[in-house]
Amino acid sequence: MIADDLIIQTITPTSHDLGDFRVYRSLPVKGRTMVGPFIFFDQAGPAKIGAGQGIDVRPHPHINLATVTYMYEGAFLHRDSLGTEQLIEAGAVNLMTAGKGIVHSERSPDDERVKLSKLSAIQTWLALPDRFEEMDPAFEHVGEGGMPVIDDGHVRARVIMGSLWGETSPVTTYAQTIYADIQLSPGGRIAIDPSADERALYVSGGDAALDGRMLAPQTLYVLRPGTSATLMSVDGGRVVLCGGEAFTSPRHVWWNFVASTQDRLMQAREDWEAMRFPLIPGDDQEFIPIPQGRPKTVSYP
């Protein structure tokens, strides 16, 4: 199969300048809301944060999804309405399951604010299957050494979620999910398994090619189901592989909410406006308000 037949959609992310750093958002976009359970895909940074400055993502709510924060560089202090307070650093992952509702914040820790620091992360949301949408919220953290790594000297791939290359991550999954951080040395190559229903590759830095086709940085490539391919790099690159089972029931997205019905989204909106969500212990003095205007939902499929 020629390389062009391996890729069924190429997504150039929208770019948002948040002052101290830039965010590249690949999902959701018009014509593609999900890849497997992944319904939101952001690359934050890379950025340098000046001494005396920091990132403050104020308290905000989620429902019916799980957020996944994977750090390349830097650190965030995660707090949530369960009472969790967890520092996440490079190579670690935070999985926060919103279920019926949770509030969280992510801020630069104090020791990062007093010096010149770096920030680079991949932040994703996973839609929850129908049976888990209204589960009790939960949180788990897995450090850099807690996930399996495949390393042949030319490729170093960390399995963040699911099973790949004969290894399985301990991070909880609710739907069949694959998620990996692939670091390619010059000349490195690795097989991309065809087993998941839906798959995508995202080049977060450097260069990469798929069966000879060059892939552009900060671009998400949705792969044709059932196809095998080889990922490689000339000068070295970093690539995210994500995907999993295709959802057959619709998902609607508005602001920080994901649900299988639009009524549930509107209920969450009303609950946040009325401050019926639980608060974060130790971080309850400010919050991100509901966007103004009539909600416009994005739906899949």
C-alpha positions as a LaTeX table, in Angstrom:
\begin{tabular}{lrrr}
\hline
Residue & $x$ (\AA) & $y$ (\AA) & $z$ (\AA) \\
\hline
Met1 & 0.00 & 0.00 & 0.00 \\
Ile2 & 1.38 & 3.42 & $-0.89$ \\
Ala3 & 1.88 & 5.93 & 1.92 \\
Asp4 & $-0.93$ & 8.25 & 0.81 \\
Asp5 & $-3.45$ & 5.41 & 1.21 \\
Leu6 & $-2.46$ & 4.98 & 4.86 \\
Ile7 & $-3.77$ & 8.42 & 5.85 \\
Ile8 & $-7.48$ & 9.18 & 5.55 \\
Gln9 & $-7.46$ & 12.66 & 7.12 \\
Thr10 & $-4.85$ & 15.32 & 7.83 \\
Ile11 & $-5.74$ & 17.82 & 10.57 \\
Thr12 & $-3.87$ & 21.09 & 11.01 \\
Pro13 & $-4.65$ & 22.27 & 14.54 \\
Thr14 & $-5.97$ & 25.67 & 15.47 \\
Ser15 & $-3.41$ & 27.68 & 17.39 \\
His16 & $-4.20$ & 29.79 & 20.44 \\
Asp17 & $-1.74$ & 32.23 & 22.00 \\
Leu18 & $-2.32$ & 32.20 & 25.76 \\
Gly19 & 0.32 & 34.84 & 26.47 \\
Asp20 & 3.05 & 32.77 & 28.09 \\
Phe21 & 2.62 & 29.81 & 25.76 \\
Arg22 & 0.84 & 28.59 & 22.64 \\
Val23 & $-1.69$ & 25.75 & 22.45 \\
Tyr24 & $-2.26$ & 23.66 & 19.31 \\
Arg25 & $-5.73$ & 22.04 & 19.25 \\
Ser26 & $-6.31$ & 19.14 & 16.83 \\
Leu27 & $-9.57$ & 17.74 & 18.22 \\
Pro28 & $-12.42$ & 18.43 & 17.95 \\
Val29 & $-12.49$ & 19.97 & 14.46 \\
Lys30 & $-15.09$ & 20.21 & 11.74 \\
Gly31 & $-15.46$ & 16.78 & 10.17 \\
Arg32 & $-13.69$ & 14.89 & 12.97 \\
Thr33 & $-14.59$ & 15.00 & 16.64 \\
Met34 & $-13.11$ & 11.71 & 17.83 \\
Val35 & $-10.32$ & 9.24 & 17.20 \\
Gly36 & $-11.31$ & 6.23 & 19.26 \\
Pro37 & $-12.30$ & 7.64 & 22.65 \\
Phe38 & $-10.08$ & 10.73 & 22.19 \\
Ile39 & $-12.41$ & 13.72 & 21.82 \\
Phe40 & $-9.98$ & 16.54 & 22.66 \\
Phe41 & $-6.29$ & 16.79 & 21.76 \\
Asp42 & $-4.05$ & 19.72 & 22.72 \\
Gln43 & $-0.32$ & 20.30 & 22.58 \\
Ala44 & 0.60 & 22.96 & 25.14 \\
Gly45 & 3.95 & 24.63 & 24.44 \\
Pro46 & 6.83 & 24.12 & 24.28 \\
Ala47 & 7.35 & 27.41 & 26.09 \\
Lys48 & 9.74 & 29.17 & 28.42 \\
Ile49 & 8.14 & 30.81 & 31.45 \\
Gly50 & 9.96 & 33.76 & 32.98 \\
Ala51 & 11.01 & 33.91 & 36.62 \\
Gly52 & 8.17 & 35.26 & 38.74 \\
Gln53 & 5.57 & 34.01 & 36.28 \\
Gly54 & 3.52 & 30.85 & 36.04 \\
Ile55 & 0.52 & 29.11 & 34.49 \\
Asp56 & $-2.81$ & 29.34 & 36.30 \\
Val57 & $-5.68$ & 27.29 & 34.89 \\
Arg58 & $-8.37$ & 28.34 & 37.36 \\
Pro59 & $-10.97$ & 25.93 & 38.76 \\
His60 & $-13.41$ & 24.67 & 36.13 \\
Pro61 & $-15.80$ & 21.70 & 35.81 \\
His62 & $-16.02$ & 18.57 & 33.65 \\
Ile63 & $-18.62$ & 15.83 & 33.20 \\
Asn64 & $-18.83$ & 12.44 & 31.42 \\
Leu65 & $-15.17$ & 12.36 & 30.33 \\
Ala66 & $-11.67$ & 11.57 & 31.56 \\
Thr67 & $-8.85$ & 14.10 & 31.23 \\
Val68 & $-5.32$ & 12.87 & 30.56 \\
Thr69 & $-2.34$ & 15.16 & 31.18 \\
Tyr70 & 1.03 & 13.88 & 29.96 \\
Met71 & 4.06 & 16.06 & 30.64 \\
Tyr72 & 7.01 & 16.49 & 28.29 \\
Glu73 & 8.76 & 19.20 & 30.32 \\
Gly74 & 7.98 & 21.28 & 33.37 \\
Ala75 & 5.43 & 20.65 & 36.09 \\
Phe76 & 1.81 & 21.31 & 37.04 \\
Leu77 & 0.17 & 21.15 & 40.45 \\
His78 & $-3.19$ & 19.45 & 40.01 \\
Arg79 & $-5.96$ & 20.03 & 42.55 \\
Asp80 & $-9.53$ & 18.76 & 42.34 \\
Ser81 & $-12.80$ & 18.63 & 44.23 \\
Leu82 & $-12.01$ & 15.13 & 45.51 \\
Gly83 & $-9.29$ & 16.74 & 47.63 \\
Thr84 & $-6.47$ & 15.53 & 45.37 \\
Glu85 & $-3.26$ & 17.58 & 45.32 \\
Gln86 & $-0.75$ & 16.03 & 42.92 \\
Leu87 & 2.42 & 17.36 & 41.31 \\
Ile88 & 2.91 & 16.06 & 37.78 \\
Glu89 & 6.36 & 16.21 & 36.18 \\
Ala90 & 8.00 & 15.11 & 32.92 \\
Gly91 & 7.18 & 11.54 & 31.86 \\
Ala92 & 4.24 & 11.21 & 34.25 \\
Val93 & 0.52 & 11.02 & 33.57 \\
Asn94 & $-2.56$ & 12.25 & 35.43 \\
Leu95 & $-5.89$ & 10.57 & 34.67 \\
Met96 & $-8.87$ & 12.42 & 36.10 \\
Thr97 & $-12.24$ & 10.76 & 35.56 \\
Ala98 & $-14.99$ & 13.36 & 35.74 \\
Gly99 & $-17.94$ & 10.97 & 35.64 \\
Lys100 & $-20.99$ & 12.71 & 37.08 \\
Gly101 & $-18.97$ & 15.85 & 37.80 \\
Ile102 & $-15.65$ & 17.16 & 39.07 \\
Val103 & $-13.85$ & 20.50 & 39.36 \\
His104 & $-10.08$ & 20.89 & 39.00 \\
Ser105 & $-7.28$ & 23.41 & 38.55 \\
Glu106 & $-3.77$ & 23.19 & 37.15 \\
Arg107 & $-1.15$ & 25.70 & 38.25 \\
Ser108 & 2.61 & 26.13 & 38.16 \\
Pro109 & 4.06 & 25.00 & 41.50 \\
Asp110 & 5.80 & 27.61 & 43.65 \\
Asp111 & 9.31 & 26.29 & 43.02 \\
Glu112 & 8.78 & 26.62 & 39.25 \\
Arg113 & 7.58 & 30.23 & 39.56 \\
Val114 & 10.78 & 31.55 & 41.14 \\
Lys115 & 12.99 & 30.56 & 38.21 \\
Leu116 & 13.05 & 30.44 & 34.44 \\
Ser117 & 11.16 & 27.25 & 33.60 \\
Lys118 & 9.86 & 25.24 & 30.66 \\
Leu119 & 6.41 & 23.91 & 29.90 \\
Ser120 & 5.47 & 21.29 & 27.33 \\
Ala121 & 2.57 & 18.84 & 27.60 \\
Ile122 & $-0.04$ & 16.85 & 25.73 \\
Gln123 & $-3.53$ & 17.27 & 27.17 \\
Thr124 & $-6.37$ & 15.06 & 25.99 \\
Trp125 & $-9.93$ & 14.18 & 26.93 \\
Leu126 & $-11.42$ & 10.72 & 26.56 \\
Ala127 & $-15.16$ & 10.28 & 26.15 \\
Leu128 & $-16.58$ & 7.76 & 28.59 \\
Pro129 & $-18.71$ & 4.85 & 27.32 \\
Asp130 & $-22.41$ & 5.13 & 28.13 \\
Arg131 & $-22.20$ & 2.84 & 31.17 \\
Phe132 & $-19.43$ & 4.95 & 32.77 \\
Glu133 & $-20.67$ & 8.46 & 31.97 \\
Glu134 & $-22.23$ & 9.05 & 35.40 \\
Met135 & $-19.75$ & 7.07 & 37.49 \\
Asp136 & $-18.26$ & 8.55 & 40.64 \\
Pro137 & $-15.32$ & 10.85 & 39.84 \\
Ala138 & $-11.83$ & 9.47 & 40.37 \\
Phe139 & $-8.18$ & 10.42 & 40.02 \\
Glu140 & $-4.96$ & 8.49 & 39.46 \\
His141 & $-1.34$ & 9.44 & 38.92 \\
Val142 & 1.35 & 7.24 & 37.38 \\
Gly143 & 4.93 & 8.47 & 37.56 \\
Glu144 & 7.60 & 8.30 & 34.87 \\
Gly145 & 8.81 & 4.88 & 35.98 \\
Gly146 & 5.35 & 3.34 & 36.25 \\
Met147 & 4.63 & 2.89 & 32.53 \\
Pro148 & 6.31 & 0.34 & 30.25 \\
Val149 & 8.98 & 1.58 & 27.86 \\
Ile150 & 10.17 & $-0.09$ & 24.65 \\
Asp151 & 13.76 & 0.95 & 23.88 \\
Asp152 & 15.96 & $-0.53$ & 21.18 \\
Gly153 & 18.58 & 2.22 & 21.22 \\
His154 & 17.03 & 4.01 & 18.24 \\
Val155 & 13.42 & 4.32 & 19.43 \\
Arg156 & 12.13 & 4.91 & 22.94 \\
Ala157 & 8.35 & 4.47 & 23.21 \\
Arg158 & 6.38 & 4.82 & 26.42 \\
Val159 & 2.99 & 3.07 & 26.55 \\
Ile160 & 0.81 & 5.62 & 28.35 \\
Met161 & $-2.48$ & 3.75 & 28.04 \\
Gly162 & $-3.55$ & 0.39 & 26.67 \\
Ser163 & $-1.46$ & $-2.39$ & 25.13 \\
Leu164 & 1.17 & $-1.85$ & 22.42 \\
Trp165 & 4.29 & $-3.73$ & 21.27 \\
Gly166 & 3.61 & $-6.52$ & 23.76 \\
Glu167 & 3.44 & $-4.21$ & 26.80 \\
Thr168 & 0.46 & $-2.95$ & 28.81 \\
Ser169 & 0.20 & 0.29 & 30.77 \\
Pro170 & $-1.26$ & 0.21 & 34.31 \\
Val171 & $-3.29$ & 3.39 & 33.63 \\
Thr172 & $-7.05$ & 2.73 & 33.78 \\
Thr173 & $-9.01$ & 2.60 & 30.52 \\
Tyr174 & $-12.81$ & 2.62 & 30.19 \\
Ala175 & $-12.97$ & 1.93 & 26.46 \\
Gln176 & $-10.33$ & 0.11 & 24.43 \\
Thr177 & $-7.58$ & 2.73 & 24.18 \\
Ile178 & $-4.06$ & 3.07 & 22.80 \\
Tyr179 & $-1.80$ & 5.98 & 23.69 \\
Ala180 & 1.98 & 6.20 & 23.36 \\
Asp181 & 4.84 & 8.72 & 23.41 \\
Ile182 & 7.34 & 7.75 & 20.69 \\
Gln183 & 10.82 & 9.34 & 20.64 \\
Leu184 & 12.76 & 8.55 & 17.46 \\
Ser185 & 16.52 & 8.93 & 17.17 \\
Pro186 & 17.98 & 9.69 & 13.70 \\
Gly187 & 17.26 & 6.62 & 11.59 \\
Gly188 & 14.97 & 5.09 & 14.21 \\
Arg189 & 11.87 & 3.17 & 13.12 \\
Ile190 & 8.94 & 1.41 & 14.78 \\
Ala191 & 5.91 & $-0.56$ & 13.54 \\
Ile192 & 2.44 & 0.96 & 14.00 \\
Asp193 & 0.06 & $-1.82$ & 14.96 \\
Pro194 & $-3.22$ & $-2.05$ & 12.97 \\
Ser195 & $-5.37$ & $-3.59$ & 15.72 \\
Ala196 & $-7.28$ & $-0.53$ & 17.06 \\
Asp197 & $-10.51$ & 0.57 & 15.33 \\
Glu198 & $-9.24$ & 4.14 & 14.96 \\
Arg199 & $-5.69$ & 5.51 & 15.17 \\
Ala200 & $-3.90$ & 8.79 & 14.68 \\
Leu201 & $-0.32$ & 10.05 & 14.75 \\
Tyr202 & 0.64 & 13.53 & 15.91 \\
Val203 & 4.12 & 14.94 & 15.32 \\
Ser204 & 4.88 & 17.11 & 18.35 \\
Gly205 & 8.46 & 17.91 & 17.38 \\
Gly206 & 11.29 & 17.11 & 14.98 \\
Asp207 & 10.67 & 15.08 & 11.84 \\
Ala208 & 8.91 & 11.82 & 11.12 \\
Ala209 & 7.78 & 9.80 & 8.11 \\
Leu210 & 5.21 & 7.04 & 7.66 \\
Asp211 & 6.19 & 4.45 & 5.04 \\
Gly212 & 8.24 & 7.12 & 3.30 \\
Arg213 & 5.71 & 9.96 & 3.48 \\
Met214 & 7.02 & 12.93 & 5.47 \\
Leu215 & 4.73 & 14.10 & 8.27 \\
Ala216 & 4.49 & 17.77 & 9.19 \\
Pro217 & 5.04 & 18.98 & 12.77 \\
Gln218 & 2.00 & 20.00 & 14.83 \\
Thr219 & $-0.27$ & 17.95 & 12.57 \\
Leu220 & $-2.63$ & 15.07 & 13.38 \\
Tyr221 & $-2.82$ & 12.23 & 10.85 \\
Val222 & $-5.79$ & 9.85 & 11.05 \\
Leu223 & $-4.79$ & 6.42 & 9.75 \\
Arg224 & $-6.85$ & 4.06 & 7.63 \\
Pro225 & $-8.26$ & 1.25 & 9.80 \\
Gly226 & $-6.59$ & $-2.14$ & 9.53 \\
Thr227 & $-3.39$ & $-0.93$ & 7.85 \\
Ser228 & 0.15 & $-1.68$ & 9.01 \\
Ala229 & 2.87 & 0.92 & 8.62 \\
Thr230 & 6.36 & 1.86 & 9.79 \\
Leu231 & 7.12 & 5.16 & 11.47 \\
Met232 & 10.67 & 6.48 & 11.10 \\
Ser233 & 12.73 & 9.66 & 11.40 \\
Val234 & 15.70 & 11.14 & 9.56 \\
Asp235 & 16.98 & 13.63 & 12.12 \\
Gly236 & 14.98 & 12.58 & 15.17 \\
Gly237 & 11.43 & 13.36 & 16.20 \\
Arg238 & 8.71 & 12.92 & 18.78 \\
Val239 & 5.32 & 11.46 & 17.85 \\
Val240 & 2.13 & 10.66 & 19.75 \\
Leu241 & 0.12 & 7.59 & 18.78 \\
Cys242 & $-3.49$ & 7.62 & 20.00 \\
Gly243 & $-6.78$ & 5.89 & 19.29 \\
Gly244 & $-8.89$ & 2.93 & 20.26 \\
Glu245 & $-12.41$ & 1.63 & 19.80 \\
Ala246 & $-14.84$ & 3.56 & 17.65 \\
Phe247 & $-17.87$ & 4.87 & 19.54 \\
Thr248 & $-21.23$ & 3.94 & 18.01 \\
Ser249 & $-23.38$ & 6.27 & 20.13 \\
Pro250 & $-23.19$ & 10.05 & 19.62 \\
Arg251 & $-21.12$ & 12.39 & 21.78 \\
His252 & $-21.82$ & 16.09 & 22.17 \\
Val253 & $-19.17$ & 18.61 & 23.23 \\
Trp254 & $-19.68$ & 22.08 & 24.66 \\
Trp255 & $-17.09$ & 24.08 & 26.61 \\
Asn256 & $-15.60$ & 21.67 & 29.21 \\
Phe257 & $-18.45$ & 19.19 & 28.98 \\
Val258 & $-18.91$ & 15.97 & 27.00 \\
Ala259 & $-22.10$ & 13.90 & 27.08 \\
Ser260 & $-24.18$ & 11.48 & 25.06 \\
Thr261 & $-27.17$ & 13.85 & 25.24 \\
Gln262 & $-27.44$ & 17.60 & 24.77 \\
Asp263 & $-29.80$ & 17.78 & 27.76 \\
Arg264 & $-26.97$ & 16.60 & 30.01 \\
Leu265 & $-24.72$ & 19.36 & 28.68 \\
Met266 & $-27.33$ & 21.99 & 29.47 \\
Gln267 & $-27.83$ & 20.57 & 32.96 \\
Ala268 & $-24.08$ & 20.85 & 33.58 \\
Arg269 & $-24.14$ & 24.45 & 32.35 \\
Glu270 & $-26.95$ & 25.30 & 34.77 \\
Asp271 & $-25.17$ & 23.50 & 37.62 \\
Trp272 & $-21.95$ & 25.46 & 37.10 \\
Glu273 & $-23.77$ & 28.79 & 36.83 \\
Ala274 & $-25.56$ & 27.99 & 40.11 \\
Met275 & $-22.27$ & 26.74 & 41.67 \\
Arg276 & $-23.78$ & 23.33 & 42.42 \\
Phe277 & $-20.52$ & 21.56 & 41.56 \\
Pro278 & $-18.26$ & 20.68 & 44.51 \\
Leu279 & $-15.40$ & 23.09 & 45.26 \\
Ile280 & $-11.66$ & 22.41 & 45.42 \\
Pro281 & $-10.27$ & 22.39 & 48.96 \\
Gly282 & $-7.55$ & 25.03 & 49.12 \\
Asp283 & $-8.41$ & 26.51 & 45.70 \\
Asp284 & $-11.96$ & 27.80 & 45.99 \\
Gln285 & $-11.54$ & 31.56 & 45.71 \\
Glu286 & $-11.74$ & 31.90 & 41.91 \\
Phe287 & $-13.15$ & 30.03 & 38.93 \\
Ile288 & $-13.59$ & 30.14 & 35.16 \\
Pro289 & $-17.12$ & 31.41 & 34.37 \\
Ile290 & $-19.47$ & 29.85 & 31.86 \\
Pro291 & $-18.98$ & 31.31 & 28.34 \\
Gln292 & $-21.68$ & 33.77 & 27.40 \\
Gly293 & $-24.00$ & 33.30 & 24.45 \\
Arg294 & $-26.06$ & 30.42 & 23.15 \\
Pro295 & $-24.22$ & 27.08 & 23.38 \\
Lys296 & $-23.19$ & 25.54 & 20.06 \\
Thr297 & $-22.47$ & 21.86 & 20.49 \\
Val298 & $-20.27$ & 19.67 & 18.35 \\
Ser299 & $-21.62$ & 16.16 & 17.82 \\
Tyr300 & $-20.13$ & 12.82 & 16.80 \\
Pro301 & $-20.74$ & 10.66 & 14.86 \\
\hline
\end{tabular}
